[in-house]
Short mmCIF file of C-alpha atoms and ligand atoms in Angstrom, two decimals:
data_model
loop_
_atom_site.label_atom_id
_atom_site.label_comp_id
_atom_site.label_asym_id
_atom_site.label_seq_id
_atom_site.Cartn_x
_atom_site.Cartn_y
_atom_site.Cartn_z
CA UNK A 18 10.02 -29.49 -9.83
CA UNK A 19 12.82 -29.86 -12.32
CA UNK A 20 13.39 -26.13 -12.64
CA UNK A 21 14.43 -25.77 -9.03
CA UNK A 22 17.62 -27.75 -9.23
CA UNK A 23 18.90 -25.55 -12.04
CA UNK A 24 17.50 -22.29 -10.77
CA UNK A 25 19.91 -19.44 -11.24
CA UNK A 26 21.02 -17.57 -8.12
CA UNK A 27 22.54 -14.17 -7.43
CA UNK A 28 26.33 -14.42 -7.34
CA UNK A 29 26.60 -12.38 -4.15
CA UNK A 30 24.53 -10.67 -1.50
CA UNK A 31 25.54 -7.23 -2.76
CA UNK A 32 24.48 -8.29 -6.26
CA UNK A 33 21.02 -9.15 -4.94
CA UNK A 34 20.73 -5.90 -2.99
CA UNK A 35 21.79 -3.77 -5.95
CA UNK A 36 19.37 -5.59 -8.25
CA UNK A 37 16.49 -5.14 -5.80
CA UNK A 38 17.50 -1.52 -5.23
CA UNK A 39 17.68 -1.11 -9.01
CA UNK A 40 14.10 -2.27 -9.21
CA UNK A 41 13.01 0.07 -6.44
CA UNK A 42 14.91 3.16 -7.58
CA UNK A 43 13.11 4.33 -10.68
CA UNK A 44 11.09 7.10 -12.24
CA UNK A 45 9.08 7.07 -9.01
CA UNK A 46 12.07 8.34 -7.04
CA UNK A 47 13.51 10.95 -9.33
CA UNK A 48 10.52 12.21 -11.24
CA UNK A 49 7.64 11.77 -8.77
CA UNK A 50 8.89 11.88 -5.17
CA UNK A 51 10.36 15.42 -5.29
CA UNK A 52 7.24 17.13 -6.54
CA UNK A 53 4.87 15.11 -4.35
CA UNK A 54 7.01 16.15 -1.37
CA UNK A 55 7.10 19.78 -2.44
CA UNK A 56 3.30 19.82 -2.68
CA UNK A 57 2.57 17.93 0.53
CA UNK A 58 4.43 19.70 3.30
CA UNK A 59 8.17 19.21 2.64
CA UNK A 60 10.08 17.81 5.59
CA UNK A 61 6.82 17.02 7.40
CA UNK A 62 5.82 14.79 4.51
CA UNK A 63 9.27 13.19 4.50
CA UNK A 64 8.80 12.21 8.16
CA UNK A 65 5.46 10.53 7.41
CA UNK A 66 7.03 8.86 4.39
CA UNK A 67 9.96 7.53 6.43
CA UNK A 68 7.62 6.01 9.02
CA UNK A 69 5.59 4.34 6.28
CA UNK A 70 8.66 3.00 4.47
CA UNK A 71 10.27 1.48 7.53
CA UNK A 72 7.14 0.04 9.14
CA UNK A 73 4.85 -0.92 6.26
CA UNK A 74 7.16 -0.94 3.26
CA UNK A 75 9.85 -2.95 5.00
CA UNK A 76 7.30 -5.49 6.29
CA UNK A 77 5.70 -6.14 2.92
CA UNK A 78 9.09 -6.28 1.22
CA UNK A 79 10.32 -8.86 3.72
CA UNK A 80 7.09 -10.82 3.25
CA UNK A 81 7.64 -10.92 -0.51
CA UNK A 82 11.29 -11.89 -0.27
CA UNK A 83 10.49 -14.68 2.21
CA UNK A 84 7.77 -16.13 -0.02
CA UNK A 85 10.03 -16.14 -3.07
CA UNK A 86 13.09 -17.51 -1.31
CA UNK A 87 11.14 -20.36 0.25
CA UNK A 88 9.33 -21.37 -2.93
CA UNK A 89 12.22 -20.73 -5.36
CA UNK A 90 9.61 -19.96 -7.99
CA UNK A 91 7.97 -17.03 -9.82
CA UNK A 92 5.11 -15.04 -8.26
CA UNK A 93 2.33 -17.39 -9.41
CA UNK A 94 4.26 -20.60 -8.81
CA UNK A 95 5.24 -19.47 -5.32
CA UNK A 96 1.64 -19.21 -4.17
CA UNK A 97 0.77 -22.50 -5.91
CA UNK A 98 3.59 -24.26 -4.15
CA UNK A 99 3.18 -22.74 -0.68
CA UNK A 100 -0.60 -22.90 -0.36
CA UNK A 101 -2.57 -23.30 -3.60
CA UNK A 102 -6.30 -22.67 -3.52
CA UNK A 103 -7.18 -19.19 -4.76
CA UNK A 104 -3.83 -17.70 -3.65
CA UNK A 105 -2.11 -18.00 -7.05
CA UNK A 106 -4.54 -15.31 -8.23
CA UNK A 107 -2.43 -12.86 -6.20
CA UNK A 108 0.59 -13.93 -8.24
CA UNK A 109 -1.39 -13.57 -11.44
CA UNK A 110 -2.38 -10.04 -10.53
CA UNK A 111 1.32 -9.33 -10.14
CA UNK A 112 2.20 -10.74 -13.54
CA UNK A 113 -0.57 -8.70 -15.14
CA UNK A 114 0.52 -5.57 -13.24
CA UNK A 115 4.12 -6.09 -14.40
CA UNK A 116 2.92 -6.41 -17.97
CA UNK A 117 0.84 -3.24 -17.75
CA UNK A 118 3.34 -1.09 -15.83
CA UNK A 119 6.20 -1.95 -18.17
CA UNK A 120 4.05 -1.15 -21.22
CA UNK A 121 3.84 2.55 -20.33
CA UNK A 122 7.04 2.73 -18.28
CA UNK A 123 8.97 1.92 -21.47
CA UNK A 124 7.32 4.85 -23.24
CA UNK A 125 8.65 7.24 -20.60
CA UNK A 126 11.96 5.34 -20.57
CA UNK A 127 12.12 6.12 -24.29
CA UNK A 128 11.60 9.83 -23.57
CA UNK A 129 14.65 9.78 -21.29
CA UNK A 130 16.81 8.40 -24.12
CA UNK A 131 15.51 11.03 -26.50
CA UNK A 132 16.19 13.81 -24.00
CA UNK A 133 19.66 12.49 -23.26
CA UNK A 134 20.58 12.57 -26.95
CA UNK A 135 18.77 15.84 -27.51
CA UNK A 136 20.78 17.50 -24.75
CA UNK A 137 23.73 17.51 -27.17
CA UNK A 138 21.79 18.87 -30.12
CA UNK A 139 19.20 21.59 -29.96
CA UNK A 140 17.38 21.06 -26.69
CA UNK A 141 19.37 23.72 -24.86
CA UNK A 142 18.94 26.31 -27.62
CA UNK A 143 15.19 25.75 -27.77
CA UNK A 144 14.86 25.79 -24.00
CA UNK A 145 16.93 28.98 -23.77
CA UNK A 146 14.44 30.56 -26.16
CA UNK A 147 11.64 29.68 -23.75
CA UNK A 148 10.34 26.88 -25.93
CA UNK A 149 10.86 23.86 -23.63
CA UNK A 150 7.10 23.34 -23.39
CA UNK A 151 6.61 23.54 -27.15
CA UNK A 152 9.40 21.13 -27.99
CA UNK A 153 8.12 18.65 -25.41
CA UNK A 154 4.64 18.91 -26.92
CA UNK A 155 6.12 18.51 -30.39
CA UNK A 156 8.05 15.41 -29.40
CA UNK A 157 5.32 13.52 -27.54
CA UNK A 158 2.88 14.03 -30.40
CA UNK A 159 5.42 12.80 -32.95
CA UNK A 160 4.23 9.19 -32.77
CA UNK A 161 6.88 7.47 -34.95
CA UNK A 162 9.65 9.03 -32.86
CA UNK A 163 8.06 8.17 -29.53
CA UNK A 164 7.57 4.57 -30.64
CA UNK A 165 11.13 4.39 -31.96
CA UNK A 166 12.59 5.40 -28.59
CA UNK A 167 10.13 3.16 -26.75
CA UNK A 168 11.37 0.28 -28.93
CA UNK A 169 15.02 1.10 -28.19
CA UNK A 170 14.29 1.17 -24.47
CA UNK A 171 12.42 -2.17 -24.66
CA UNK A 172 15.25 -3.77 -26.63
CA UNK A 173 17.73 -2.82 -23.91
CA UNK A 174 15.40 -4.20 -21.24
CA UNK A 175 14.90 -7.45 -23.12
CA UNK A 176 18.63 -7.77 -23.69
CA UNK A 177 19.45 -7.68 -19.98
CA UNK A 178 16.66 -10.11 -19.03
CA UNK A 179 17.69 -12.39 -21.89
CA UNK A 180 21.21 -12.56 -20.47
CA UNK A 181 19.84 -13.98 -17.22
CA UNK A 182 20.24 -13.39 -13.51
CA UNK A 183 24.00 -13.38 -12.91
CA UNK A 184 25.25 -12.38 -16.37
CA UNK A 185 22.39 -9.99 -17.04
CA UNK A 186 20.46 -8.37 -14.22
CA UNK A 187 23.12 -8.63 -11.52
CA UNK A 188 26.00 -7.64 -13.76
CA UNK A 189 24.29 -4.56 -15.17
CA UNK A 190 22.86 -3.42 -11.83
CA UNK A 191 26.31 -3.67 -10.25
CA UNK A 192 27.59 -1.19 -12.82
CA UNK A 193 24.53 1.00 -13.23
CA UNK A 194 23.56 1.55 -9.59
CA UNK A 195 26.92 2.98 -8.48
CA UNK A 196 26.95 5.08 -11.65
CA UNK A 197 23.51 6.41 -10.77
CA UNK A 198 24.66 7.33 -7.32
CA UNK A 199 27.75 9.18 -8.55
CA UNK A 200 25.77 11.14 -11.15
CA UNK A 201 23.23 12.08 -8.50
CA UNK A 202 25.94 13.35 -6.15
CA UNK A 203 27.54 15.44 -8.91
CA UNK A 204 24.17 17.00 -9.72
CA UNK A 205 23.49 17.78 -6.06
CA UNK A 206 26.82 19.51 -5.59
CA UNK A 207 26.15 21.63 -8.69
CA UNK A 208 22.61 22.44 -7.63
CA UNK A 209 23.14 23.43 -4.00
CA UNK A 210 26.15 25.61 -4.81
CA UNK A 211 24.17 27.80 -7.22
CA UNK A 212 23.39 31.27 -6.02
CA UNK A 213 19.89 31.40 -4.59
CA UNK A 214 19.73 27.64 -3.98
CA UNK A 215 18.57 28.20 -0.40
CA UNK A 216 15.04 29.12 -1.47
CA UNK A 217 14.68 25.77 -3.20
CA UNK A 218 15.84 23.91 -0.13
CA UNK A 219 13.30 25.85 1.85
CA UNK A 220 10.44 25.01 -0.52
CA UNK A 221 11.43 21.35 -0.60
CA UNK A 222 12.15 20.71 3.05
CA UNK A 223 10.55 23.36 5.20
CA UNK A 224 8.25 21.33 7.46
CA UNK A 225 4.62 22.35 7.13
CA UNK A 226 2.62 20.10 9.41
CA UNK A 227 -0.65 21.73 8.44
CA UNK A 228 -0.34 19.95 5.08
CA UNK A 229 -0.33 16.50 6.72
CA UNK A 230 -3.90 15.42 6.08
CA UNK A 231 -5.60 12.16 5.20
CA UNK A 232 -4.91 12.70 1.55
CA UNK A 233 -1.22 13.49 2.03
CA UNK A 234 -0.83 10.32 4.10
CA UNK A 235 -2.53 8.39 1.33
CA UNK A 236 -0.15 10.03 -1.15
CA UNK A 237 2.80 8.92 0.99
CA UNK A 238 1.54 5.34 1.16
CA UNK A 239 0.91 5.11 -2.56
CA UNK A 240 4.29 6.63 -3.32
CA UNK A 241 6.01 4.23 -0.88
CA UNK A 242 4.52 1.11 -2.44
CA UNK A 243 5.20 2.09 -6.01
CA UNK A 244 8.67 3.28 -5.14
CA UNK A 245 9.63 0.06 -3.35
CA UNK A 246 8.21 -2.06 -6.22
CA UNK A 247 5.81 -3.78 -3.82
CA UNK A 248 2.53 -5.57 -4.29
CA UNK A 249 3.19 -7.26 -7.61
CA UNK A 250 5.58 -10.08 -6.90
CA UNK A 251 8.73 -8.30 -8.00
CA UNK A 252 10.44 -8.99 -4.69
CA UNK A 253 8.98 -12.52 -4.72
CA UNK A 254 10.66 -13.10 -8.07
CA UNK A 255 13.98 -11.52 -7.05
CA UNK A 256 13.74 -13.34 -3.70
CA UNK A 257 13.46 -16.64 -5.55
CA UNK A 258 17.05 -16.20 -6.77
CA UNK A 259 18.40 -15.74 -3.24
CA UNK A 260 20.27 -18.60 -1.60
CA UNK A 261 19.56 -19.90 1.88
CA UNK A 262 22.60 -18.23 3.46
CA UNK A 263 21.61 -14.66 2.68
CA UNK A 264 19.88 -12.75 5.48
CA UNK A 265 16.56 -11.40 4.28
CA UNK A 266 15.67 -8.80 6.95
CA UNK A 267 19.01 -7.02 6.59
CA UNK A 268 18.72 -7.06 2.80
CA UNK A 269 15.20 -5.65 2.89
CA UNK A 270 16.30 -2.83 5.19
CA UNK A 271 19.20 -1.94 2.91
CA UNK A 272 16.95 -1.79 -0.14
CA UNK A 273 14.53 0.49 1.76
CA UNK A 274 17.39 2.76 2.83
CA UNK A 275 18.85 3.05 -0.67
CA UNK A 276 15.47 3.71 -2.23
CA UNK A 277 14.56 6.40 0.28
CA UNK A 278 17.97 8.03 0.14
CA UNK A 279 17.83 8.33 -3.64
CA UNK A 280 14.32 9.80 -3.50
CA UNK A 281 15.27 12.45 -0.95
CA UNK A 282 18.57 13.23 -2.70
CA UNK A 283 16.79 13.64 -6.06
CA UNK A 284 14.86 16.55 -4.57
CA UNK A 285 18.14 18.09 -3.43
CA UNK A 286 19.41 17.94 -6.98
CA UNK A 287 16.26 19.44 -8.47
CA UNK A 288 14.70 22.15 -6.31
CA UNK A 289 17.73 24.31 -5.49
CA UNK A 290 18.45 24.61 -9.23
CA UNK A 291 14.83 25.34 -10.10
CA UNK A 292 14.60 28.13 -7.52
CA UNK A 293 18.04 29.54 -8.24
CA UNK A 294 16.80 30.41 -11.73
CA UNK A 295 13.38 31.55 -10.63
CA UNK A 296 11.43 28.95 -12.60
CA UNK A 297 7.99 27.90 -11.34
CA UNK A 298 8.41 24.75 -9.25
CA UNK A 299 4.76 23.84 -9.04
CA UNK A 300 4.99 22.27 -12.46
CA UNK A 301 4.11 18.81 -11.14
CA UNK A 302 4.66 15.97 -13.57
CA UNK A 303 5.90 18.38 -16.26
CA UNK A 304 8.73 19.36 -13.93
CA UNK A 305 11.13 16.86 -15.45
CA UNK A 306 10.71 17.33 -19.17
CA UNK A 307 9.71 20.98 -19.37
CA UNK A 308 10.95 22.86 -16.31
CA UNK A 309 14.33 21.19 -15.96
CA UNK A 310 15.51 21.73 -19.56
CA UNK A 311 14.78 25.45 -19.12
CA UNK A 312 16.76 25.42 -15.90
CA UNK A 313 19.72 23.63 -17.51
CA UNK A 314 19.65 26.06 -20.42
CA UNK A 315 20.32 28.88 -17.96
CA UNK A 316 23.28 27.15 -16.35
CA UNK A 317 26.85 27.40 -17.57
CA UNK A 318 27.62 24.09 -19.29
CA UNK A 319 23.90 23.32 -19.53
CA UNK A 320 24.43 20.59 -22.10
CA UNK A 321 26.47 18.54 -19.65
CA UNK A 322 24.03 18.98 -16.78
CA UNK A 323 21.08 18.13 -18.96
CA UNK A 324 22.79 15.05 -20.38
CA UNK A 325 23.84 13.87 -16.92
CA UNK A 326 20.35 14.33 -15.53
CA UNK A 327 18.61 12.42 -18.30
CA UNK A 328 21.25 9.71 -18.12
CA UNK A 329 20.43 9.40 -14.42
CA UNK A 330 16.74 9.12 -15.19
CA UNK A 331 17.40 6.58 -17.94
CA UNK A 332 19.49 4.35 -15.66
CA UNK A 333 16.86 4.50 -12.94
CA UNK A 334 14.14 3.59 -15.42
CA UNK A 335 16.11 0.77 -17.05
CA UNK A 336 16.95 -1.11 -13.85
CA UNK A 337 13.27 -0.95 -12.84
CA UNK A 338 12.04 -2.02 -16.26
CA UNK A 339 14.30 -5.07 -16.09
CA UNK A 340 12.61 -6.20 -12.89
CA UNK A 341 9.15 -5.72 -14.39
CA UNK A 342 10.01 -7.88 -17.40
CA UNK A 343 11.65 -10.46 -15.15
CA UNK A 344 8.41 -10.94 -13.18
CA UNK A 345 6.59 -11.81 -16.39
CA UNK A 346 9.41 -13.83 -17.97
CA UNK A 347 10.06 -15.84 -14.79
CA UNK A 348 6.53 -17.21 -14.89
CA UNK A 349 7.01 -18.61 -18.38
CA UNK A 350 10.55 -19.82 -17.68
CA UNK A 351 9.29 -21.82 -14.69
CA UNK A 352 6.64 -23.23 -17.04
CA UNK A 353 9.43 -24.63 -19.16
CA UNK A 354 10.10 -21.92 -21.74
CA UNK A 355 13.71 -21.07 -22.45
CA UNK A 356 14.88 -17.71 -21.10
CA UNK A 357 15.51 -16.23 -24.57
CA UNK A 358 12.03 -17.23 -25.72
CA UNK A 359 10.35 -15.80 -22.61
CA UNK A 360 12.32 -12.55 -22.76
CA UNK A 361 11.76 -11.91 -26.47
CA UNK A 362 8.14 -12.96 -26.75
CA UNK A 363 6.95 -11.27 -23.57
CA UNK A 364 9.09 -8.22 -24.27
CA UNK A 365 7.56 -7.93 -27.71
CA UNK A 366 3.98 -8.30 -26.43
CA UNK A 367 4.58 -5.67 -23.75
CA UNK A 368 6.02 -3.36 -26.38
CA UNK A 369 2.86 -3.88 -28.46
CA UNK A 370 0.59 -3.09 -25.52
CA UNK A 371 2.67 0.05 -24.96
CA UNK A 372 1.98 1.43 -28.44
CA UNK A 373 -1.42 2.90 -27.50
CA UNK A 374 0.29 4.52 -24.50
CA UNK A 375 2.89 5.99 -26.82
CA UNK A 376 -0.02 7.36 -28.87
CA UNK A 377 -1.96 8.64 -25.84
CA UNK A 378 -1.91 12.17 -27.12
CA UNK A 379 -2.32 11.35 -30.79
CA UNK A 380 -5.48 9.40 -31.17
CA UNK A 381 -5.16 6.25 -29.07
CA UNK A 382 -8.54 5.22 -27.67
CA UNK A 383 -9.36 6.74 -24.33
CA UNK A 384 -10.46 4.42 -21.55
CA UNK A 385 -13.51 5.79 -19.77
CA UNK A 386 -12.35 9.32 -20.51
CA UNK A 387 -8.73 8.85 -19.37
CA UNK A 388 -5.71 8.92 -21.68
CA UNK A 389 -4.52 5.38 -22.39
CA UNK A 390 -1.22 5.83 -20.55
CA UNK A 391 -2.92 7.32 -17.50
CA UNK A 392 -5.49 4.53 -17.49
CA UNK A 393 -2.77 1.84 -17.55
CA UNK A 394 -0.96 3.62 -14.76
CA UNK A 395 -4.12 3.97 -12.71
CA UNK A 396 -5.28 0.37 -13.04
CA UNK A 397 -1.87 -1.07 -12.22
CA UNK A 398 -0.53 1.38 -9.63
CA UNK A 399 -3.77 2.33 -7.89
CA UNK A 400 -5.68 -0.95 -8.10
CA UNK A 401 -3.48 -3.99 -8.70
CA UNK A 402 -0.48 -3.00 -6.55
CA UNK A 403 -2.46 -2.10 -3.40
CA UNK A 404 -4.67 -5.17 -3.69
CA UNK A 405 -1.60 -7.34 -4.21
CA UNK A 406 0.03 -5.74 -1.17
CA UNK A 407 -2.99 -6.45 1.02
CA UNK A 408 -3.12 -10.11 0.05
CA UNK A 409 0.62 -10.65 0.34
CA UNK A 410 0.55 -9.20 3.86
CA UNK A 411 -2.50 -11.28 4.83
CA UNK A 412 -0.89 -14.40 3.41
CA UNK A 413 2.16 -14.03 5.63
CA UNK A 414 0.22 -12.70 8.62
CA UNK A 415 -2.47 -15.38 8.80
CA UNK A 416 -1.92 -18.24 6.39
CA UNK A 417 1.75 -19.04 5.99
CA UNK A 418 2.85 -17.54 9.29
CA UNK A 419 4.81 -20.34 10.95
CA UNK A 420 6.89 -21.01 7.83
CA UNK A 421 7.39 -17.31 7.27
CA UNK A 422 8.89 -16.98 10.73
CA UNK A 423 11.32 -19.80 9.96
CA UNK A 424 12.21 -18.40 6.58
CA UNK A 425 13.35 -15.05 7.96
CA UNK A 426 15.22 -16.41 10.98
CA UNK A 427 17.25 -19.12 9.36
CA UNK A 428 20.22 -16.85 9.76
CA UNK A 429 19.15 -15.81 13.26
CA UNK A 430 19.05 -12.09 12.65
CA UNK A 431 15.58 -11.14 13.80
CA UNK A 432 14.95 -10.47 17.47
CA UNK A 433 11.71 -11.63 19.04
CA UNK A 434 10.27 -8.12 19.28
CA UNK A 435 10.91 -7.26 15.64
CA UNK A 436 9.54 -10.61 14.54
CA UNK A 437 6.27 -10.04 16.39
CA UNK A 438 6.07 -6.52 15.05
CA UNK A 439 6.57 -7.82 11.52
CA UNK A 440 3.86 -10.44 11.89
CA UNK A 441 1.37 -7.95 13.35
CA UNK A 442 2.10 -5.39 10.69
CA UNK A 443 1.35 -8.10 8.12
CA UNK A 444 -1.75 -9.23 10.00
CA UNK A 445 -3.50 -5.97 10.66
CA UNK A 446 -1.60 -2.73 10.16
CA UNK A 447 -0.48 -3.16 6.56
CA UNK A 448 -3.80 -4.54 5.23
CA UNK A 449 -5.79 -1.82 6.99
CA UNK A 450 -3.47 0.98 5.89
CA UNK A 451 -3.26 -0.22 2.31
CA UNK A 452 -7.02 -0.70 2.04
CA UNK A 453 -7.34 2.87 3.21
CA UNK A 454 -5.14 4.21 0.40
CA UNK A 455 -6.77 1.89 -2.02
CA UNK A 456 -10.17 3.37 -1.29
CA UNK A 457 -9.05 7.00 -1.12
CA UNK A 458 -7.02 6.54 -4.30
CA UNK A 459 -9.88 5.11 -6.30
CA UNK A 460 -11.05 8.39 -7.80
CA UNK A 461 -10.74 7.73 -11.55
N1 LIG B 16 9.85 1.16 -8.16
C1 LIG B 16 9.83 1.67 -9.49
C2 LIG B 16 9.93 3.19 -9.45
O1 LIG B 16 10.04 3.78 -8.41
C3 LIG B 16 8.61 1.25 -10.26
C4 LIG B 16 8.27 -0.20 -10.15
C5 LIG B 16 7.07 -0.58 -9.61
C6 LIG B 16 9.16 -1.17 -10.58
C7 LIG B 16 6.74 -1.91 -9.46
C8 LIG B 16 8.87 -2.51 -10.44
C9 LIG B 16 7.66 -2.87 -9.87
O2 LIG B 16 9.89 3.83 -10.47
#
C-alpha cells in the first residue's frame, strides 16, 4: 500500500505516550471518575478500579496498539490487512463511535471554554449569590451560544489534526499534558490545605466494602474502558504511528498509570474543597458546572481557581477530542484523501451531528425518550465501545494470536508469564467481563 511508505510516525517514544495519555485523560477522568468513586465506596471502589485497569484495561490497550503497529493503518484498514472477512466491521464500529462521541464531547468541550472565559466576568458574582444552577441552566438553553462555543472547540480540534502527527498531535500534547499536570497539582495543594478539607478526603476515599456490588463493578469496568479510550480503535490508530523500535507493553503500562493517576488526583482536587465549604457533594454530573463554581466563589481568589479548573478541563477535553477526530480522519487519509481535506470535512460533519446534542434541552428530537446528547453517549459508550472491546480482545486471543505475540516481543520486554496472562485475558477474561458490563449497562 502506497500510504505505508510515507506514513507519519511519532518523533519520540515520550511523544507517543503523551499523545496516548492525552487521549485517555479527558472529561471521563476529571468530571466523571471523582463522583462515581464518591458514590460507589471510595477507596474500596478505587481498589476494584485499579485491578480492572491493570488486568483488563492494560490487556486490551496492548492488543489495540499491537494491531495498529503491525498493520500501520487506521482501525478499519488494520483489520482488513491482518485478517479480512467480517473483522473490518469492528474497525467500522470504532470509526462510527469516534464520530458519535466527538459530536457530543465537543458540546461539553465548548462549555469548558465558556466557563473558563466566564470565570473572569460574572460567574463568580452570580455563583456567590447562589445562582450557579440558574446561570448554568440559562447558558445551556441559550442555543446560539452553546453552538458558538462548540464550533470554537471543534475548530481547535480540527486545527491540531490538520497539522498532522508530529507537528500537530504530538507537539500540542507535549505542551498540554505537562501543563495539565501542573494545574492539577496547584489545585490539589489549594484544596487539601483548606480548613475542613479532611471531611472531603474521608467522603472520597474512606473504604466502604459494602458498596462493592455487581453494579459498582460494572460501573468500574465501564469507567475504565471509556477512560482509557478503549474499544473503538483509538489506540489502533495511535499505534499505527509507532515505529518498530518502541516497546509496546511498557508504553501501554505508562498510559494506564498516567490515566489512573490523573483520575484519582482529580478527586483530591475536588472533594476537599467541596466539603470545606459545606456544599452538597452528591451533585453527580452537575458537580462540575454547578457545584464547583459555588465553591470557587467562596474561596479567596475564586476567579483564579475557577479559571485554572476550567482550563484543566478544557485541556483534558481537547487532547481527547483530537484522538477521536484522528480515528475518523485516519480512515479517509489511508483511503487517499489529503490530511487537510479529511480533517476539515470530517470535522465539519461531526460538528453538524453535534448540533442536536447542543440543542438537547431546547427542542432537539428525543431518541426513544432520551435527550439527544444522552442517547449519543449511551449508544457509543455503552454499546459500541464494549462490543468493540470484546471483538478486539477475541481477535488477539484467538485469531491473530501468533503474530500478536511476535508484535509485542520484538523488543524482548515481555516475560513468558505476562505474555500468557495477556493472551488468556484476551481469550476469556476480558470478553467475559466486558460482556457482563455490556449486558448490565444496557438499561436505556
Ligand atoms: N478517554 C476519554 C475520557 O476519559 C474519552 C475518549 C473515549 C476519548 C474514547 C477517545 C476515545 O474522557
